[in-house]
Coordinates of N, CA and C in Angstrom, one line a residue:
M1 N 0.9 -1.1 -0.1 CA 0.0 0.1 -0.1 C 1.1 1.5 -0.2
K2 N 1.8 1.2 0.8 CA 2.8 2.0 1.0 C 3.5 2.7 -0.2
N3 N 3.8 1.6 -1.2 CA 4.7 1.6 -2.2 C 4.1 2.1 -3.3
R4 N 2.6 1.7 -3.2 CA 1.2 2.3 -3.9 C 1.1 3.8 -4.1
L5 N 1.1 4.2 -2.5 CA 1.2 5.4 -2.1 C 2.2 6.4 -2.8
L6 N 3.6 5.7 -2.5 CA 4.7 6.7 -3.0 C 4.7 6.5 -4.2
G7 N 4.4 5.8 -5.1 CA 4.4 5.8 -6.6 C 3.4 6.9 -6.8
L8 N 2.4 6.9 -6.3 CA 1.1 7.7 -6.8 C 1.9 9.3 -6.8
G9 N 2.3 9.4 -5.3 CA 3.2 10.7 -5.1 C 4.2 10.8 -6.2
L10 N 5.0 10.1 -6.2 CA 6.2 10.3 -7.4 C 5.4 10.6 -8.5
G11 N 4.0 9.9 -9.0 CA 4.1 10.3 -10.7 C 3.3 11.7 -10.2
L12 N 2.9 12.0 -9.0 CA 2.1 13.4 -9.1 C 3.5 14.3 -8.8
L13 N 4.1 14.5 -8.4 CA 5.5 15.0 -8.4 C 6.0 15.5 -9.9
I14 N 6.3 14.0 -10.5 CA 6.6 14.2 -11.9 C 5.9 15.0 -12.9
A15 N 4.2 14.8 -12.5 CA 3.1 15.2 -13.4 C 3.2 16.9 -13.1
T16 N 3.8 17.1 -11.8 CA 3.5 18.6 -11.4 C 4.8 19.3 -12.0
G17 N 5.9 18.7 -11.8 CA 7.3 19.3 -12.5 C 7.2 19.3 -14.0
A18 N 6.6 18.5 -14.5 CA 6.0 18.6 -16.3 C 5.5 20.0 -16.4
S19 N 4.3 19.8 -15.6 CA 3.4 20.9 -16.0 C 4.0 22.4 -15.6
A20 N 4.8 22.3 -14.7 CA 5.4 23.9 -14.1 C 6.5 24.1 -15.5
E21 N 7.0 23.1 -16.0 CA 8.1 23.3 -17.0 C 7.5 24.0 -18.1
G22 N 6.3 23.3 -18.5 CA 5.5 23.6 -19.6 C 5.0 25.2 -19.6
M23 N 4.8 25.8 -18.4 CA 4.1 27.0 -18.0 C 5.2 27.6 -18.4
E24 N 6.4 27.4 -17.6 CA 7.4 28.3 -17.5 C 8.0 28.6 -19.1
E25 N 7.9 27.5 -20.0 CA 8.1 27.8 -21.0 C 7.0 28.8 -22.2
R26 N 5.4 28.5 -21.6 CA 4.7 29.7 -22.4 C 5.0 31.0 -21.8
L27 N 5.3 31.1 -20.4 CA 5.6 32.5 -20.0 C 6.9 33.0 -20.6
R28 N 8.1 32.0 -20.9 CA 8.8 32.6 -21.7 C 8.4 32.8 -23.3
T29 N 8.0 32.2 -24.2 CA 7.2 32.7 -25.1 C 6.7 33.9 -25.3
Q30 N 5.6 33.8 -24.2 CA 4.9 35.3 -24.1 C 5.4 36.2 -24.0
L31 N 6.6 36.1 -22.9 CA 7.6 37.4 -22.7 C 8.2 37.7 -24.0
R32 N 8.4 36.9 -24.8 CA 9.6 37.1 -25.9 C 8.6 37.8 -26.9
S33 N 7.3 37.4 -27.1 CA 6.5 38.0 -27.9 C 6.0 39.3 -27.5
T34 N 5.9 39.5 -26.1 CA 5.6 41.0 -25.7 C 7.0 42.0 -26.1
A35 N 8.2 41.1 -25.8 CA 8.9 41.9 -25.7 C 9.2 42.6 -27.4
Q36 N 8.8 41.5 -28.4 CA 9.3 41.8 -29.8 C 8.1 43.0 -30.0
Q37 N 6.8 42.6 -29.6 CA 6.0 43.5 -29.3 C 6.2 45.0 -29.2
L38 N 7.1 44.7 -28.1 CA 7.5 46.1 -27.3 C 8.5 47.3 -28.1
Q39 N 9.2 46.2 -28.7 CA 10.3 46.6 -29.6 C 9.7 47.3 -31.1
A40 N 8.7 46.5 -31.5 CA 8.0 47.1 -32.6 C 7.2 48.2 -32.4
L41 N 6.5 48.5 -31.1 CA 5.9 49.4 -30.4 C 6.7 50.9 -30.8
Q42 N 7.8 50.6 -30.1 CA 9.2 51.4 -29.8 C 9.5 52.0 -31.3
S43 N 9.7 51.1 -32.1 CA 10.3 51.4 -33.6 C 9.4 52.1 -34.1
Q44 N 8.0 52.0 -34.0 CA 6.8 52.5 -34.8 C 6.8 53.8 -34.5
Q45 N 7.0 54.2 -32.8 CA 6.8 55.5 -32.2 C 7.9 56.5 -32.5
A46 N 9.0 55.6 -32.8 CA 10.5 56.2 -33.3 C 10.3 56.8 -34.7
Q47 N 9.4 56.2 -35.3 CA 9.2 56.4 -37.0 C 8.0 57.5 -36.7
A48 N 7.1 57.2 -35.9 CA 6.0 58.0 -35.8 C 6.7 59.7 -35.4
S49 N 7.7 59.4 -34.2 CA 8.3 61.0 -34.0 C 9.4 61.2 -35.3
A50 N 9.7 60.8 -35.8 CA 11.0 61.0 -37.0 C 9.8 61.7 -37.9
A51 N 8.7 61.1 -38.2 CA 7.7 61.5 -39.3 C 7.3 63.0 -39.1
Q52 N 7.0 62.8 -37.6 CA 6.0 64.4 -37.0 C 7.2 65.2 -37.1
L53 N 8.5 65.2 -36.7 CA 9.5 66.0 -36.8 C 9.7 66.5 -38.1
A54 N 9.6 65.8 -39.2 CA 10.0 66.1 -40.9 C 8.5 66.8 -41.1
A55 N 7.7 66.5 -40.9 CA 6.1 67.0 -41.1 C 6.3 68.9 -40.2
Q56 N 7.1 68.6 -39.1 CA 7.0 70.1 -38.5 C 8.2 70.9 -39.1
N57 N 8.9 70.3 -39.6 CA 10.2 70.9 -40.5 C 9.6 71.5 -41.6
E58 N 8.6 70.5 -42.4 CA 8.0 70.9 -43.5 C 6.8 71.6 -43.4
A59 N 6.4 71.8 -42.4 CA 5.3 73.0 -42.1 C 6.0 74.1 -41.6
K60 N 7.4 74.2 -41.0 CA 8.0 75.4 -41.1 C 8.7 75.8 -42.6
A61 N 9.0 74.9 -43.0 CA 9.5 75.5 -44.7 C 8.3 75.9 -45.2
A62 N 7.2 75.4 -45.2 CA 6.0 75.9 -46.1 C 5.2 77.2 -45.5
Q63 N 5.4 77.4 -44.1 CA 4.9 78.5 -43.7 C 6.1 79.8 -43.9
A64 N 7.5 79.2 -44.0 CA 8.7 80.0 -44.6 C 8.5 80.8 -46.1
Q65 N 7.7 79.4 -47.0 CA 7.7 80.1 -48.3 C 6.7 80.4 -48.5
I66 N 5.4 80.3 -47.7 CA 4.6 81.3 -47.8 C 4.5 82.5 -47.5
K67 N 5.5 82.6 -46.7 CA 5.7 84.0 -46.2 C 6.3 84.7 -46.8
Q68 N 7.3 84.1 -47.7 CA 8.3 85.0 -49.3 C 7.0 84.5 -50.3
L69 N 6.1 83.7 -50.5 CA 5.3 84.3 -51.6 C 4.9 85.4 -51.2
T70 N 4.3 85.6 -50.1 CA 3.2 86.4 -49.6 C 3.9 88.1 -49.8
A71 N 5.4 87.9 -49.3 CA 6.0 89.6 -49.8 C 5.9 89.5 -51.1
E72 N 6.5 88.6 -52.3 CA 6.8 88.6 -53.7 C 5.0 89.0 -54.2
L73 N 4.2 88.5 -53.9 CA 2.8 88.8 -54.1 C 2.6 90.3 -53.9
A74 N 2.7 90.5 -52.6 CA 2.7 92.2 -52.3 C 3.5 93.0 -53.1
K75 N 5.1 92.5 -53.5 CA 5.7 93.5 -54.1 C 5.1 93.5 -55.7
A76 N 4.7 92.2 -56.2 CA 4.3 92.1 -57.4 C 3.1 93.0 -57.6
K77 N 2.1 92.9 -56.8 CA 0.8 93.7 -56.2 C 1.2 95.5 -56.5
G78 N 2.4 95.7 -55.8 CA 2.7 96.9 -55.9 C 3.3 97.6 -57.3
L79 N 4.1 96.2 -57.6 CA 4.6 96.8 -58.8 C 3.5 96.8 -60.1
A80 N 2.8 96.1 -59.9 CA 1.3 96.2 -60.8 C 1.1 97.7 -61.0
E81 N 0.4 97.7 -59.6 CA 0.2 99.3 -59.5 C 0.6 100.2 -60.0
Q82 N 2.1 99.9 -59.9 CA 2.7 101.2 -60.4 C 3.0 101.2 -61.8
L83 N 2.7 100.0 -62.7 CA 2.8 100.1 -63.8 C 1.6 100.4 -64.7
A84 N 0.2 100.1 -63.9 CA -1.1 100.6 -64.1 C -1.2 102.2 -64.1
G85 N -0.3 102.8 -63.2 CA -0.4 104.2 -62.9 C 0.4 104.4 -64.1
Q86 N 1.5 104.0 -64.3 CA 2.4 104.4 -65.5 C 1.7 104.2 -66.8
Q87 N 0.9 102.9 -66.8 CA 0.0 103.1 -68.2 C -1.1 103.9 -68.3
Q88 N -1.6 104.5 -67.1 CA -2.6 105.3 -67.3 C -1.8 106.9 -67.6
S89 N -1.0 107.1 -67.3 CA -0.1 108.4 -67.3 C -0.2 108.4 -68.7
L90 N 0.8 107.3 -69.5 CA 1.1 107.2 -70.9 C -0.3 107.5 -71.5
H91 N -1.2 106.8 -71.0 CA -2.5 107.0 -72.1 C -2.9 108.3 -72.0
S92 N -3.0 108.7 -71.1 CA -3.3 110.3 -70.9 C -2.5 111.2 -71.8
Q93 N -1.3 110.8 -71.4 CA -0.3 111.8 -72.3 C -0.6 111.5 -73.9
A94 N -0.6 110.3 -74.4 CA -1.1 109.6 -75.5 C -2.6 110.4 -76.1
Q95 N -3.5 110.3 -75.3 CA -4.3 111.2 -75.7 C -4.4 112.8 -75.8
A96 N -3.6 113.0 -74.9 CA -3.2 114.9 -74.9 C -2.6 115.0 -76.3
Q97 N -1.4 114.1 -76.7 CA -0.8 114.3 -77.8 C -1.8 114.2 -78.9
V98 N -2.6 112.9 -79.1 CA -3.3 112.9 -80.2 C -4.3 114.0 -80.6
A99 N -5.1 114.6 -79.1 CA -5.9 115.8 -79.5 C -5.1 117.0 -80.1
A100 N -3.8 117.0 -79.5 CA -2.7 117.9 -79.9 C -2.5 118.0 -81.2
S101 N -2.4 116.6 -81.9 CA -1.7 116.6 -83.0 C -3.1 116.8 -84.1
A102 N -4.4 116.6 -83.5 CA -5.7 116.9 -84.1 C -5.7 118.3 -84.5
E103 N -5.5 118.9 -83.3 CA -5.6 120.5 -83.3 C -4.9 120.9 -84.8
Q104 N -3.3 120.3 -84.4 CA -2.3 121.0 -85.3 C -2.9 120.6 -86.7
T105 N -3.4 119.3 -86.7 CA -3.3 118.8 -88.5 C -4.7 119.9 -88.7
G106 N -5.7 120.0 -88.1 CA -6.3 121.2 -88.2 C -6.2 122.7 -88.5
K107 N -5.3 123.2 -88.0 CA -4.4 124.4 -88.3 C -4.0 124.2 -89.3
F108 N -3.1 122.8 -89.6 CA -2.3 123.0 -91.1 C -3.6 122.8 -92.3
K109 N -4.4 122.3 -91.9 CA -5.7 122.1 -92.9 C -6.0 123.2 -93.4
K110 N -6.5 123.9 -92.4 CA -7.4 125.6 -92.4 C -5.8 126.2 -93.4
A111 N -4.9 126.2 -93.1 CA -3.7 127.3 -93.6 C -3.7 126.7 -95.0
Y112 N -3.6 125.2 -95.3 CA -3.4 125.1 -96.6 C -4.6 125.4 -97.0
D113 N -5.6 125.0 -96.7 CA -7.0 125.6 -97.7 C -7.0 126.9 -97.9
E114 N -6.2 127.9 -97.1 CA -6.2 129.1 -97.4 C -5.2 129.6 -98.4
L115 N -4.0 128.6 -98.5 CA -3.1 129.0 -99.1 C -3.7 128.3 -100.7
L116 N -4.4 127.3 -100.7 CA -5.0 126.9 -101.7 C -5.8 127.9 -102.7
V117 N -6.6 128.4 -101.7 CA -7.4 129.4 -102.0 C -6.6 130.7 -102.9
L118 N -5.6 131.2 -102.2 CA -4.7 132.2 -102.7 C -3.9 131.9 -103.8
A119 N -3.5 130.6 -103.5 CA -2.8 130.4 -105.0 C -3.7 130.3 -106.0
R120 N -4.9 129.8 -105.9 CA -5.7 129.7 -107.3 C -6.2 131.1 -107.6
A121 N -6.3 132.2 -106.6 CA -6.5 133.3 -107.0 C -5.3 134.0 -107.6
K122 N -3.7 134.0 -107.4 CA -2.8 134.3 -107.8 C -2.7 133.6 -109.5
E123 N -3.0 132.3 -109.6 CA -3.2 131.6 -110.7 C -4.0 132.4 -111.7
A124 N -5.1 132.7 -111.1 CA -6.2 133.4 -112.1 C -5.5 134.7 -112.7
E125 N -5.2 135.4 -111.7 CA -4.5 136.9 -111.5 C -3.2 136.8 -112.8
R126 N -2.6 135.5 -112.4 CA -1.4 135.7 -113.3 C -1.8 135.2 -114.7
S127 N -2.9 134.2 -114.9 CA -3.5 134.0 -116.2 C -4.1 135.1 -116.9
K128 N -4.7 136.1 -116.1 CA -5.1 137.3 -116.6 C -4.1 138.2 -116.8
L129 N -3.2 138.6 -116.1 CA -1.9 139.1 -116.6 C -1.4 138.8 -117.5
Q130 N -1.1 137.3 -117.7 CA -0.7 137.0 -118.9 C -1.3 137.2 -120.4
A131 N -2.8 137.1 -120.0 CA -3.6 137.4 -121.4 C -3.5 139.0 -121.7
Q132 N -3.2 139.8 -120.5 CA -3.0 141.0 -120.9 C -1.7 141.4 -121.6
L133 N -0.9 140.7 -120.9 CA 0.5 140.9 -121.2 C 0.5 140.4 -123.3
A134 N -0.1 139.2 -123.2 CA -0.2 138.7 -124.6 C -0.9 139.9 -125.5
E135 N -1.8 140.4 -124.9 CA -2.6 141.5 -125.6 C -2.0 142.5 -126.0
R136 N -0.9 142.9 -124.6 CA -0.2 144.3 -125.3 C 0.6 144.0 -126.1
D137 N 1.5 142.4 -126.1 CA 2.4 142.1 -127.4 C 1.9 142.4 -128.8
T138 N 0.4 142.0 -128.7 CA -0.3 141.8 -129.6 C -0.4 143.8 -130.1
Q139 N -0.7 144.3 -129.5 CA -1.0 145.5 -129.3 C 0.4 146.3 -129.9
V140 N 1.5 146.3 -129.1 CA 2.7 146.5 -129.6 C 3.3 146.3 -131.0
Q141 N 2.9 144.9 -131.4 CA 3.2 144.5 -132.9 C 2.1 145.5 -133.5
Q142 N 1.2 145.7 -133.8 CA 0.2 146.3 -134.1 C 0.7 147.3 -134.6
C143 N 0.7 148.3 -133.3 CA 1.5 149.7 -133.3 C 2.5 150.0 -134.1
S144 N 3.6 148.7 -134.1 CA 4.8 148.9 -134.9 C 4.5 149.0 -136.4
V145 N 3.5 147.7 -136.8 CA 3.2 147.8 -138.1 C 2.6 149.1 -138.4
K146 N 1.7 149.7 -137.5 CA 1.1 151.3 -137.7 C 2.3 152.1 -138.0
N147 N 3.2 152.0 -136.9 CA 4.0 152.7 -137.3 C 5.1 153.0 -138.6
Q148 N 5.2 151.7 -138.8 CA 6.0 151.6 -139.9 C 5.6 152.1 -141.1
Q149 N 3.8 152.0 -141.0 CA 3.1 152.2 -142.3 C 3.1 154.0 -142.1
M150 N 3.2 154.4 -141.1 CA 3.2 155.9 -140.9 C 4.4 156.6 -141.6
Y151 N 5.4 156.1 -140.9 CA 6.5 156.2 -141.7 C 6.6 156.2 -142.9
G152 N 6.2 155.3 -143.4 CA 6.3 155.3 -145.1 C 5.4 156.1 -145.5
V153 N 4.0 156.7 -145.0 CA 3.5 157.6 -145.6 C 4.2 159.1 -145.4
A154 N 4.7 159.2 -144.2 CA 5.7 160.4 -143.9 C 6.5 160.5 -144.9
K155 N 7.2 159.4 -145.4 CA 8.2 160.0 -146.4 C 7.9 160.0 -147.8
Q156 N 6.2 159.4 -148.3 CA 5.8 159.9 -149.4 C 5.5 161.5 -149.3
I157 N 5.0 161.7 -148.1 CA 4.7 163.1 -148.1 C 5.8 163.9 -148.5
L158 N 7.1 163.3 -147.4 CA 8.3 164.6 -147.7 C 8.7 164.1 -148.9
T159 N 8.6 163.0 -150.0 CA 8.9 163.0 -151.3 C 8.1 163.9 -151.7
A160 N 6.9 164.0 -151.7 CA 5.9 164.7 -152.6 C 6.3 166.3 -152.4
Y161 N 6.7 166.7 -151.4 CA 7.0 168.0 -151.0 C 8.2 168.3 -151.4
E162 N 9.2 167.4 -151.3 CA 10.5 167.8 -152.2 C 10.1 168.0 -153.7
N163 N 9.4 167.2 -154.4 CA 9.3 167.5 -155.8 C 8.1 168.1 -156.1
I164 N 7.4 168.9 -155.4 CA 6.2 169.8 -155.5 C 6.8 170.8 -156.4
D165 N 6.0 171.4 -157.4 CA 6.6 172.4 -158.6 C 6.2 173.6 -158.5
V166 N 7.0 174.6 -158.0 CA 6.8 175.9 -157.3 C 5.6 176.7 -158.4
A167 N 5.4 176.4 -159.7 CA 4.4 176.8 -160.6 C 3.3 176.3 -160.1
E168 N 3.1 175.1 -159.6 CA 2.0 174.6 -159.1 C 1.3 175.5 -157.9
V169 N 2.3 175.6 -157.2 CA 1.8 176.3 -155.8 C 1.3 177.4 -156.4
M170 N 1.9 178.3 -157.4 CA 1.4 179.6 -157.7 C 0.3 179.4 -158.1
K171 N -0.2 178.4 -158.8 CA -1.3 178.2 -159.4 C -2.6 178.0 -158.4
I172 N -2.3 177.4 -157.2 CA -3.2 177.1 -155.9 C -3.6 178.5 -155.7
R173 N -3.0 179.4 -155.6 CA -3.1 180.9 -155.0 C -3.9 181.7 -156.0
Q174 N -4.2 181.5 -157.1 CA -4.9 182.2 -158.0 C -6.1 181.6 -158.3
P175 N -7.2 182.7 -158.2 CA -8.6 182.4 -157.9 C -9.4 181.4 -159.2
F176 N -8.6 181.7 -160.3 CA -9.2 180.4 -161.6 C -8.0 179.2 -161.7
A177 N -7.6 178.9 -160.7 CA -6.6 177.7 -160.8 C -7.4 176.7 -160.4
G178 N -8.7 176.2 -160.9 CA -9.5 175.3 -160.1 C -8.7 174.0 -160.1
S179 N -8.2 173.7 -161.6 CA -8.0 172.3 -161.5 C -6.5 171.8 -160.8
A180 N -5.8 172.9 -160.6 CA -4.3 172.8 -159.6 C -5.0 172.3 -158.0
R181 N -5.9 173.2 -157.6 CA -6.1 173.3 -156.1 C -6.9 171.6 -156.2
V182 N -8.0 171.3 -157.1 CA -8.3 170.0 -157.0 C -7.4 168.8 -156.8
K183 N -6.2 169.1 -157.8 CA -5.0 168.2 -157.8 C -4.6 168.1 -156.4
F184 N -4.0 169.5 -155.7 CA -3.9 169.2 -154.6 C -4.6 168.8 -153.6
E185 N -5.9 169.2 -153.6 CA -6.7 168.8 -152.6 C -6.7 167.2 -152.6
E186 N -6.9 166.4 -153.7 CA -6.9 165.2 -153.9 C -5.8 164.2 -153.3
L187 N -4.6 165.3 -153.4 CA -3.3 164.7 -152.8 C -3.1 164.5 -151.5
A188 N -3.8 166.1 -150.9 CA -3.6 166.0 -149.2 C -4.8 165.0 -149.2
Q189 N -6.0 164.8 -149.5 CA -6.9 164.1 -149.1 C -6.6 162.2 -149.0
G190 N -5.7 162.1 -150.1 CA -5.1 160.9 -150.2 C -4.3 160.6 -148.8
F191 N -3.4 161.6 -148.8 CA -2.3 161.3 -147.7 C -3.0 161.2 -146.5
G192 N -4.2 162.0 -146.3 CA -4.9 162.3 -144.8 C -5.4 160.8 -144.7
D193 N -6.3 160.2 -145.6 CA -6.7 159.1 -145.6 C -5.9 157.8 -145.0
E194 N -4.8 157.9 -145.8 CA -3.2 156.9 -145.4 C -2.9 157.2 -143.9
L195 N -3.0 158.2 -143.3 CA -2.5 159.0 -142.0 C -3.4 158.1 -140.8
Y196 N -4.8 158.5 -141.5 CA -5.8 157.7 -140.6 C -5.9 156.5 -140.3
K197 N -5.5 155.6 -141.8 CA -5.5 154.4 -141.5 C -4.4 153.8 -140.7
T198 N -3.3 154.3 -140.6 CA -1.9 154.1 -139.8 C -2.3 154.6 -138.3
Q199 N -3.5 155.2 -137.9 CA -3.6 155.4 -136.3 C -3.9 154.0 -135.7
F200 N -3.3 154.3 -134.6 CA -3.6 152.7 -133.9 C -4.5 152.7 -132.4
D201 N -5.6 152.1 -132.5 CA -7.0 152.4 -131.7 C -6.7 151.2 -130.5
A202 N -6.1 151.5 -129.3 CA -6.1 150.3 -128.6 C -7.3 149.7 -128.6
P203 N -8.3 150.4 -128.2 CA -9.5 149.5 -127.5 C -10.3 148.8 -128.8
Q204 N -10.1 149.4 -129.9 CA -10.7 148.5 -131.2 C -10.0 147.0 -131.7
A205 N -8.5 147.5 -131.5 CA -7.6 146.4 -131.8 C -8.1 145.2 -130.6
A206 N -8.5 145.3 -129.5 CA -8.7 144.6 -128.4 C -10.2 143.9 -128.9
L207 N -11.1 144.7 -129.5 CA -12.3 144.3 -129.6 C -12.0 143.3 -130.9
A208 N -11.2 143.7 -131.8 CA -10.9 143.1 -133.2 C -10.7 141.5 -132.6
H209 N -10.0 141.4 -131.4 CA -9.6 140.0 -131.3 C -10.5 139.1 -130.2

């Protein structure tokens, strides 16, 4: 009986020892798993911290860039306003120059029209004077011809006077020398007609043309 109890006790001890060893192994395994999980969590935390620091640095860089871009935008806006003011000033100056040019062009056109009217009047006056000059030239030519004719008649009179017979003159003074008187009167009438023909009448010459 004692041997049986001793065997049972020994078996219980062996079973209890074996169970204790299995529990310890499980605890060790669980401890290793927990340690691994802890290491993984620590690694994730470190990565998260690094990512957070990188995000903070990126946020600071973005804020600095936003600040720089805001300053550049304000500068560009000021430059755009300045350029707009200059453009408006140039536009106003251009409008003023266009108005002044239009006014000057109007003055030039008015002066040109006045000069054109004056030139046409002067041209008409020149044509009139040229016609009058041509008429005067014609009259001078006619007068020259008449002078030549009158000179010829005068030479005829002088020749007739040089060749007159004293006896014929004496007959003219006698009461009954009618034939001689008629002869000299006819000669004088002929010379008178010739002299009349050689007279130059400018208005009549103008009417003839």
